[in-house]
Amino acid sequence: MTAPAGSAPLAAAQAAASGPVRGTEGYRLGAGDKVKIAIYNEDMLSGQYEISGAGMMSLPLIGEVPVAGRSVPEVITYLTKTLKDGGYMLNPSVSMEVLNYRPFYVLGEIKDPGKYAYVSDMNVLNAVALAGGYTYRAKKDKVLIIRASDPEKKEQVAKPGDQVMPGDIIRIPERFF
């Protein structure tokens, strides 16, 4: 069986759009992420969508789609299958990219605690620097992190070079001397 004319460039574009962004391999979507979905030859269905606090994304025709905890390729597969099985399209070609990742948080003994926009290849030391650096009371040799991907939300010790992902919470404890 041969592919339709013009499908090779589309397949390459789809693979590029759905491939992992550097530093986000295994990334799972969550509330606050903003994504761009392109459905080939369907401008009315394509667009930018924000994932709600409930982890849902509302699309034309399909309605509410549960996306929290899924990877970009998993969502592409789900949308393609839903559009095809629902009788909306014969051969849908869907691509998706994350436009804005949810923020990460830095708290504790840091000069400017708060939420910060995620950028690729962010590590703990970059996050501390972005938050203004340590206060004089900071325990600089111990940084704690709660991973957004951890279902138990346990604090774990992080090294300066450990990667920060969207939704992570970094806490700088106070020293006791």
XYZ file of N, CA, C and O in Angstrom:
708
model
N 0.849 -1.183 0.000
C 0.000 0.000 0.000
C 0.889 1.238 0.000
O 1.814 1.347 0.803
N 0.593 2.184 -0.871
C 1.419 3.387 -0.974
C 0.800 4.521 -0.188
O -0.402 4.590 -0.011
N 1.671 5.408 0.262
C 1.209 6.568 1.030
C 0.669 7.614 0.068
O 1.098 7.711 -1.072
N -0.311 8.414 0.518
C -0.838 9.470 -0.330
C 0.241 10.483 -0.677
O 1.189 10.676 0.079
N 0.086 11.108 -1.831
C 1.045 12.116 -2.279
C 1.160 13.218 -1.243
O 0.164 13.686 -0.706
N 2.395 13.617 -0.954
C 2.615 14.718 -0.011
C 2.632 14.279 1.444
O 2.758 15.095 2.331
N 2.492 12.973 1.718
C 2.440 12.547 3.109
C 3.822 12.440 3.740
O 3.947 12.506 4.948
N 4.880 12.272 2.949
C 6.227 12.163 3.508
C 6.656 13.446 4.219
O 7.116 13.391 5.353
N 6.484 14.648 3.592
C 6.852 15.860 4.321
C 5.985 16.056 5.572
O 6.469 16.505 6.595
N 4.725 15.682 5.469
C 3.836 15.825 6.616
C 4.269 14.907 7.751
O 4.310 15.310 8.904
N 4.635 13.668 7.416
C 5.080 12.722 8.438
C 6.354 13.227 9.114
O 6.505 13.120 10.321
N 7.268 13.797 8.331
C 8.503 14.338 8.901
C 8.213 15.515 9.822
O 8.785 15.632 10.900
N 7.310 16.384 9.398
C 6.937 17.537 10.231
C 6.262 17.073 11.512
O 6.499 17.618 12.590
N 5.415 16.047 11.394
C 4.718 15.535 12.577
C 5.716 14.927 13.556
O 5.636 15.148 14.747
N 6.672 14.166 13.034
C 7.674 13.556 13.907
C 8.504 14.625 14.606
O 8.810 14.513 15.787
N 8.852 15.692 13.887
C 9.639 16.777 14.490
C 8.831 17.494 15.559
O 9.340 17.831 16.624
N 7.558 17.732 15.294
C 6.722 18.456 16.245
C 6.430 17.630 17.480
O 6.291 18.163 18.569
N 6.319 16.319 17.319
C 5.957 15.493 18.454
C 7.159 14.921 19.181
O 7.007 14.288 20.205
N 8.355 15.123 18.648
C 9.563 14.614 19.280
C 9.852 15.341 20.571
O 9.336 16.430 20.823
N 10.670 14.751 21.427
C 10.941 15.376 22.712
C 11.757 16.653 22.573
O 12.655 16.729 21.754
N 11.397 17.649 23.334
C 12.165 18.882 23.410
C 13.388 18.569 24.256
O 13.302 17.823 25.228
N 14.507 19.112 23.893
C 15.733 18.825 24.632
C 15.520 19.067 26.120
O 15.049 20.115 26.533
N 15.847 18.083 26.919
C 15.714 18.207 28.361
C 14.349 17.816 28.883
O 14.122 17.865 30.074
N 13.423 17.418 28.020
C 12.080 17.077 28.495
C 11.667 15.668 28.097
O 10.483 15.380 28.007
N 12.637 14.785 27.852
C 12.314 13.416 27.513
C 11.454 12.835 28.637
O 11.761 12.994 29.804
N 10.394 12.164 28.267
C 9.521 11.578 29.273
C 8.615 12.584 29.941
O 7.949 12.256 30.917
N 8.580 13.802 29.446
C 7.755 14.844 30.061
C 6.280 14.492 29.978
O 5.788 14.051 28.945
N 5.583 14.676 31.065
C 4.140 14.439 31.161
C 3.426 15.764 31.265
O 3.804 16.624 32.059
N 2.403 15.932 30.468
C 1.629 17.173 30.469
C 0.886 17.331 31.790
O 0.535 16.346 32.446
N 0.607 18.579 32.146
C -0.114 18.854 33.376
C -0.821 20.188 33.311
O -0.671 20.959 32.351
N -1.599 20.467 34.342
C -2.369 21.706 34.422
C -1.464 22.913 34.263
O -0.400 22.993 34.875
N -1.867 23.838 33.396
C -1.102 25.053 33.173
C -0.242 25.008 31.926
O 0.218 26.049 31.459
N 0.001 23.836 31.367
C 0.758 23.751 30.117
C -0.096 24.291 28.984
O -1.320 24.136 28.981
N 0.543 24.932 28.033
C -0.148 25.447 26.854
C 0.432 24.735 25.641
O 1.646 24.679 25.482
N -0.459 24.158 24.817
C -0.016 23.374 23.671
C -0.612 23.909 22.379
O -1.634 24.599 22.391
N 0.058 23.576 21.289
C -0.437 23.916 19.955
C -0.705 22.603 19.236
O 0.183 21.756 19.136
N -1.928 22.455 18.757
C -2.311 21.251 18.029
C -2.596 21.648 16.588
O -3.328 22.609 16.340
N -1.995 20.912 15.668
C -2.232 21.142 14.246
C -2.799 19.856 13.654
O -2.202 18.789 13.802
N -3.936 19.976 13.013
C -4.556 18.852 12.327
C -4.551 19.203 10.852
O -5.157 20.194 10.438
N -3.828 18.418 10.075
C -3.598 18.698 8.665
C -4.911 18.933 7.923
O -5.840 18.142 8.010
N -4.971 20.060 7.215
C -6.138 20.486 6.421
C -7.395 20.732 7.252
O -8.498 20.671 6.722
N -7.251 20.970 8.534
C -8.405 21.241 9.399
C -8.104 22.445 10.286
O -7.868 22.311 11.487
N -8.123 23.631 9.679
C -7.810 24.853 10.422
C -8.791 25.124 11.560
O -8.421 25.710 12.571
N -10.026 24.696 11.401
C -11.036 24.931 12.444
C -10.765 24.089 13.698
O -11.188 24.451 14.787
N -10.080 22.984 13.552
C -9.771 22.117 14.693
C -8.398 22.408 15.281
O -8.125 22.074 16.419
N -7.532 23.004 14.492
C -6.177 23.326 14.948
C -6.210 24.578 15.813
O -7.071 25.434 15.647
N -5.267 24.672 16.742
C -5.185 25.876 17.562
C -4.348 25.670 18.805
O -3.706 24.636 18.986
N -4.397 26.692 19.667
C -3.665 26.655 20.929
C -4.648 26.347 22.044
O -5.742 26.904 22.085
N -4.223 25.470 22.942
C -5.088 25.025 24.025
C -4.306 25.019 25.334
O -3.132 24.675 25.359
N -4.990 25.377 26.414
C -4.367 25.324 27.737
C -4.997 24.188 28.520
O -6.213 23.984 28.469
N -4.177 23.461 29.237
C -4.664 22.342 30.030
C -5.226 22.890 31.335
O -4.562 23.638 32.051
N -6.468 22.542 31.618
C -7.177 23.067 32.788
C -6.629 22.473 34.080
O -5.865 21.503 34.059
N -7.072 23.035 35.189
C -6.680 22.535 36.501
C -7.095 21.090 36.723
O -6.495 20.373 37.514
N -8.125 20.658 36.014
C -8.587 19.274 36.113
C -7.810 18.348 35.180
O -8.104 17.147 35.108
N -6.839 18.909 34.425
C -6.036 18.097 33.528
C -6.704 17.803 32.201
O -6.343 16.863 31.513
N -7.690 18.622 31.839
C -8.441 18.407 30.609
C -8.130 19.499 29.591
O -7.733 20.601 29.934
N -8.374 19.146 28.332
C -8.238 20.081 27.235
C -9.531 19.968 26.430
O -9.985 18.871 26.124
N -10.133 21.095 26.103
C -11.400 21.095 25.389
C -11.162 21.394 23.917
O -10.682 22.463 23.563
N -11.506 20.427 23.061
C -11.313 20.565 21.620
C -12.657 20.532 20.892
O -13.578 19.846 21.338
N -12.728 21.236 19.744
C -13.945 21.155 18.931
C -14.181 19.707 18.491
O -13.240 18.950 18.303
N -15.423 19.335 18.345
C -15.884 17.996 17.947
C -15.681 16.964 19.042
O -16.607 16.260 19.407
N -14.493 16.851 19.551
C -14.176 15.793 20.516
C -14.692 16.130 21.912
O -15.167 15.275 22.629
N -14.575 17.392 22.309
C -14.968 17.802 23.660
C -13.800 17.732 24.620
O -12.647 17.978 24.246
N -14.082 17.364 25.856
C -13.055 17.297 26.904
C -12.159 16.084 26.698
O -12.641 14.963 26.562
N -10.854 16.336 26.692
C -9.864 15.274 26.491
C -8.965 15.239 27.728
O -8.351 16.244 28.079
N -8.865 14.086 28.397
C -7.972 13.983 29.559
C -6.523 13.877 29.100
O -6.147 12.910 28.438
N -5.708 14.875 29.417
C -4.312 14.878 28.950
C -3.286 14.897 30.079
O -2.121 14.594 29.835
N -3.685 15.246 31.291
C -2.723 15.308 32.396
C -2.107 13.934 32.622
O -2.799 12.919 32.632
N -0.791 13.926 32.746
C -0.073 12.683 32.978
C 0.291 11.932 31.709
O 0.935 10.898 31.771
N -0.114 12.444 30.560
C 0.217 11.800 29.283
C 1.353 12.554 28.600
O 1.495 13.753 28.759
N 2.118 11.826 27.796
C 3.182 12.456 27.014
C 2.574 13.011 25.727
O 1.451 12.664 25.352
N 3.323 13.852 25.030
C 2.860 14.431 23.766
C 2.539 13.326 22.749
O 1.465 13.342 22.148
N 3.422 12.337 22.542
C 3.071 11.274 21.593
C 1.803 10.504 21.983
O 1.027 10.106 21.120
N 1.584 10.299 23.271
C 0.372 9.607 23.722
C -0.877 10.416 23.392
O -1.894 9.861 22.965
N -0.817 11.736 23.567
C -1.963 12.588 23.255
C -2.211 12.602 21.751
O -3.365 12.533 21.307
N -1.153 12.662 20.955
C -1.301 12.628 19.492
C -2.003 11.332 19.069
O -2.937 11.354 18.272
N -1.568 10.218 19.619
C -2.182 8.928 19.303
C -3.649 8.908 19.706
O -4.514 8.462 18.949
N -3.942 9.418 20.896
C -5.323 9.458 21.390
C -6.210 10.319 20.483
O -7.315 9.910 20.113
N -5.732 11.509 20.128
C -6.522 12.405 19.275
C -6.741 11.805 17.887
O -7.848 11.872 17.343
N -5.700 11.217 17.321
C -5.810 10.599 15.999
C -6.857 9.486 16.021
O -7.734 9.418 15.160
N -6.781 8.635 17.021
C -7.720 7.519 17.159
C -9.149 8.024 17.381
O -10.097 7.535 16.768
N -9.311 9.037 18.237
C -10.633 9.579 18.530
C -11.263 10.220 17.294
O -12.450 10.025 17.029
N -10.480 10.983 16.549
C -11.003 11.616 15.331
C -11.397 10.579 14.280
O -12.406 10.724 13.591
N -10.609 9.520 14.183
C -10.889 8.480 13.195
C -12.057 7.599 13.641
O -13.011 7.389 12.891
N -11.996 7.079 14.874
C -13.034 6.171 15.370
C -14.380 6.862 15.554
O -15.427 6.220 15.472
N -14.348 8.170 15.821
C -15.586 8.922 15.996
C -16.257 9.273 14.679
O -17.342 9.847 14.659
N -15.603 8.947 13.572
C -16.169 9.226 12.260
C -16.013 10.673 11.821
O -16.631 11.097 10.849
N -15.174 11.446 12.501
C -14.987 12.846 12.153
C -14.066 13.017 10.955
O -14.240 13.927 10.157
N -13.054 12.136 10.849
C -12.090 12.218 9.756
C -11.694 10.805 9.339
O -11.657 9.899 10.176
N -11.380 10.623 8.059
C -10.977 9.311 7.566
C -9.543 8.975 7.942
O -9.240 7.868 8.379
N -8.639 9.922 7.738
C -7.225 9.686 8.003
C -6.615 10.937 8.636
O -5.876 11.663 7.978
N -6.914 11.202 9.916
C -6.406 12.428 10.544
C -4.889 12.399 10.725
O -4.312 11.360 11.015
N -4.273 13.541 10.519
C -2.838 13.705 10.734
C -2.669 14.810 11.773
O -2.902 15.980 11.488
N -2.292 14.415 12.973
C -2.240 15.326 14.112
C -0.791 15.544 14.544
O -0.015 14.598 14.616
N -0.440 16.786 14.827
C 0.851 17.089 15.442
C 0.596 18.005 16.629
O -0.437 18.667 16.706
N 1.547 18.011 17.531
C 1.350 18.777 18.770
C 2.712 19.192 19.312
O 3.681 18.442 19.229
N 2.759 20.392 19.864
C 3.975 20.855 20.535
C 3.581 21.639 21.775
O 2.501 22.225 21.833
N 4.452 21.617 22.760
C 4.219 22.374 23.982
C 4.757 23.778 23.757
O 5.936 23.960 23.451
N 3.877 24.775 23.889
C 4.288 26.169 23.706
C 4.848 26.755 24.994
O 5.894 27.389 24.991
N 4.120 26.582 26.076
C 4.533 27.098 27.389
C 4.376 26.000 28.419
O 3.292 25.457 28.582
N 5.472 25.702 29.085
C 5.435 24.718 30.155
C 4.938 25.383 31.436
O 5.123 26.579 31.632
N 4.340 24.594 32.310
C 3.914 25.143 33.600
C 5.156 25.571 34.379
O 6.251 25.061 34.140
N 4.998 26.504 35.301
C 6.174 27.020 36.014
C 6.720 26.013 37.031
O 6.052 25.041 37.387
N 7.920 26.266 37.504
C 8.470 25.543 38.648
C 8.567 26.556 39.782
O 8.439 27.765 39.570
N 8.765 26.067 40.995
C 8.727 26.935 42.177
C 10.016 26.790 42.981
O 10.562 25.699 43.088
N 10.466 27.914 43.539
C 11.632 27.912 44.418
C 11.210 28.600 45.704
O 10.702 29.728 45.671
N 11.390 27.906 46.833
C 11.023 28.504 48.124
C 12.062 28.229 49.191
O 13.013 27.513 48.958
N 11.864 28.810 50.335
C 12.787 28.643 51.443
C 13.764 29.799 51.522
O 13.424 30.948 51.249
N 14.986 29.479 51.897
C 16.027 30.480 52.120
C 16.662 30.910 50.802
O 17.803 30.580 50.483
N 15.891 31.662 50.071
C 16.271 32.150 48.750
C 15.875 33.624 48.708
O 14.907 34.016 49.340
N 16.593 34.454 47.986
C 16.331 35.892 48.008
C 14.995 36.289 47.389
O 14.365 37.233 47.825
N 14.567 35.583 46.361
C 13.315 35.949 45.692
C 12.474 34.699 45.421
O 12.365 34.242 44.289
N 11.872 34.121 46.486
C 11.084 32.905 46.286
C 9.859 33.180 45.419
O 9.353 34.298 45.378
N 9.414 32.145 44.711
C 8.220 32.292 43.884
C 8.199 31.309 42.747
O 8.930 30.320 42.727
N 7.346 31.603 41.765
C 7.246 30.729 40.595
C 8.030 31.343 39.445
O 8.114 32.565 39.318
N 8.598 30.454 38.635
C 9.440 30.884 37.531
C 9.097 30.091 36.277
O 8.760 28.905 36.351
N 9.208 30.751 35.140
C 8.935 30.103 33.864
C 10.018 29.066 33.578
O 11.205 29.329 33.759
N 9.596 27.909 33.144
C 10.522 26.832 32.809
C 11.195 27.097 31.459
O 10.558 27.569 30.522
N 12.473 26.802 31.385
C 13.204 26.813 30.120
C 13.950 25.486 30.020
O 14.308 24.893 31.030
N 14.205 25.030 28.817
C 14.881 23.745 28.614
C 16.250 23.730 29.274
O 16.931 24.750 29.356
N 16.626 22.555 29.727
C 17.932 22.309 30.352
C 18.143 23.084 31.649
O 19.288 23.365 32.020
N 17.087 23.422 32.339
C 17.186 24.094 33.632
C 17.684 23.073 34.660
O 17.196 21.960 34.706
N 18.666 23.490 35.472
C 19.092 22.624 36.562
C 18.897 23.366 37.883
O 18.507 24.535 37.907
N 19.143 22.679 38.990
C 18.891 23.243 40.319
C 19.705 24.516 40.540
O 19.184 25.520 41.037
N 20.961 24.506 40.150
C 21.801 25.684 40.342
C 21.288 26.878 39.528
O 21.255 28.007 40.026
N 20.831 26.631 38.289
C 20.228 27.696 37.481
C 18.991 28.260 38.166
O 18.769 29.477 38.169
N 18.182 27.376 38.736
C 16.945 27.800 39.399
C 17.250 28.673 40.617
O 16.592 29.693 40.839
N 18.259 28.292 41.385
C 18.663 29.085 42.548
C 19.149 30.460 42.096
O 18.788 31.487 42.673
N 19.951 30.493 41.058
C 20.452 31.770 40.529
C 19.304 32.634 40.013
O 19.269 33.844 40.251
N 18.358 32.020 39.325
C 17.200 32.740 38.807
C 16.383 33.371 39.936
O 15.835 34.461 39.784
N 16.355 32.689 41.078
C 15.605 33.173 42.234
C 16.428 34.112 43.107
O 16.063 34.392 44.256
N 17.528 34.611 42.607
C 18.300 35.621 43.324
C 19.409 35.084 44.193
O 20.120 35.843 44.844
N 19.580 33.774 44.252
C 20.638 33.190 45.065
C 20.190 32.919 46.491
O 19.066 33.212 46.889
N 21.100 32.355 47.254
C 20.811 31.975 48.634
C 20.777 33.186 49.567
O 21.468 34.169 49.324
N 20.011 33.091 50.648
C 20.085 34.083 51.720
C 21.257 33.685 52.615
O 21.806 32.582 52.483
N 21.622 34.536 53.571
C 22.740 34.221 54.457
C 22.422 33.062 55.391
O 23.304 32.435 55.943
N 21.129 32.741 55.572
C 20.725 31.635 56.455
C 20.577 30.311 55.717
O 20.254 29.296 56.316
N 20.770 30.298 54.420
C 20.524 29.099 53.615
C 21.524 27.991 53.911
O 22.710 28.240 54.113
N 21.044 26.789 53.924
C 21.900 25.603 54.021
C 22.279 25.257 52.585
O 21.560 24.548 51.881
N 23.405 25.791 52.156
C 23.805 25.730 50.747
C 24.191 24.327 50.269
O 24.194 24.063 49.080
N 24.529 23.455 51.205
C 24.940 22.114 50.794
C 23.782 21.123 50.721
O 23.983 19.940 50.447
N 22.545 21.607 50.941
C 21.393 20.709 50.869
C 20.218 21.428 50.202
O 19.741 22.447 50.680
N 19.790 20.886 49.089
C 18.639 21.409 48.365
C 17.633 20.273 48.264
O 17.993 19.139 47.957
N 16.379 20.568 48.547
C 15.323 19.563 48.476
C 14.426 19.851 47.281
O 14.213 21.014 46.925
N 13.911 18.798 46.675
C 13.048 18.978 45.513
C 11.872 18.003 45.588
O 12.039 16.862 46.022
N 10.716 18.506 45.230
C 9.531 17.663 45.084
C 9.240 17.622 43.591
O 8.985 18.654 42.976
N 9.320 16.448 43.025
C 9.095 16.276 41.592
C 7.603 16.277 41.270
O 6.820 15.594 41.925
N 7.231 17.042 40.264
C 5.832 17.073 39.829
C 5.402 15.701 39.337
O 4.228 15.332 39.440
N 6.348 14.922 38.841
C 6.037 13.593 38.316
C 5.923 12.523 39.404
O 5.514 11.407 39.128
N 6.273 12.867 40.642
C 6.216 11.911 41.746
C 4.807 11.874 42.326
O 4.355 12.855 42.925
N 4.090 10.763 42.196
C 2.720 10.711 42.713
C 2.644 10.836 44.241
O 1.639 11.286 44.776
N 3.722 10.468 44.944
C 3.736 10.568 46.405
C 4.158 11.941 46.900
O 4.040 12.245 48.083
N 4.706 12.785 46.020
C 5.141 14.144 46.346
C 6.110 14.166 47.530
O 5.999 14.979 48.436
N 7.081 13.265 47.499
C 8.092 13.196 48.559
C 9.244 14.126 48.239
O 9.702 14.192 47.099
N 9.739 14.812 49.271
C 10.940 15.626 49.106
C 12.147 14.706 48.983
O 12.259 13.721 49.697
N 13.030 15.039 48.049
C 14.262 14.288 47.892
C 15.425 15.267 47.777
O 15.243 16.406 47.370
N 16.588 14.825 48.165
C 17.775 15.668 48.096
C 18.189 15.794 46.629
O 18.179 14.820 45.884
N 18.531 17.021 46.234
C 18.943 17.286 44.849
C 20.360 17.833 44.831
O 20.776 18.540 45.747
N 21.064 17.501 43.766
C 22.411 18.032 43.541
C 22.295 19.267 42.652
O 21.319 19.424 41.921
N 23.289 20.153 42.680
C 23.222 21.376 41.863
C 22.995 21.131 40.375
O 22.324 21.905 39.709
N 23.503 20.030 39.841
C 23.360 19.742 38.414
C 22.105 18.971 38.047
O 21.867 18.711 36.871
N 21.288 18.598 39.037
C 20.063 17.845 38.744
C 19.096 18.690 37.934
O 18.943 19.893 38.184
N 18.458 18.048 36.999
C 17.540 18.742 36.105
C 16.246 19.114 36.823
O 15.719 18.353 37.629
N 15.745 20.301 36.515
C 14.454 20.770 37.018
C 13.450 20.614 35.893
O 13.751 20.928 34.739
N 12.277 20.111 36.223
C 11.219 19.943 35.240
C 10.048 20.858 35.606
O 9.927 21.294 36.756
N 9.181 21.157 34.647
C 8.017 21.992 34.938
C 7.188 21.404 36.081
O 6.972 20.201 36.150
N 6.757 22.273 36.976
C 5.928 21.854 38.103
C 6.708 21.427 39.329
O 6.123 21.232 40.397
N 8.033 21.270 39.218
C 8.846 20.873 40.370
C 8.861 21.990 41.411
O 8.740 23.171 41.082
N 9.038 21.593 42.668
C 9.144 22.551 43.772
C 10.510 22.353 44.416
O 10.824 21.262 44.900
N 11.306 23.403 44.408
C 12.648 23.367 44.984
C 12.590 24.133 46.304
O 12.081 25.249 46.362
N 13.118 23.510 47.352
C 13.108 24.165 48.664
C 14.520 24.204 49.217
O 15.218 23.191 49.263
N 14.932 25.410 49.630
C 16.245 25.620 50.236
C 16.029 25.718 51.744
O 15.405 26.672 52.226
N 16.507 24.719 52.508
C 16.285 24.755 53.963
C 17.188 25.767 54.673
O 18.177 26.248 54.106
N 16.828 26.061 55.913
C 17.595 26.980 56.748
C 18.648 26.206 57.516
O 18.401 25.094 57.990
N 19.834 26.785 57.653
C 20.870 26.122 58.450
C 20.656 26.487 59.912
O 20.061 27.521 60.234
N 21.158 25.647 60.810
C 20.921 25.849 62.229
C 22.219 26.130 62.983
O 22.582 25.432 63.905
N 22.931 27.177 62.606
C 24.104 27.629 63.353
C 24.488 28.997 62.914
O 24.066 29.541 61.960
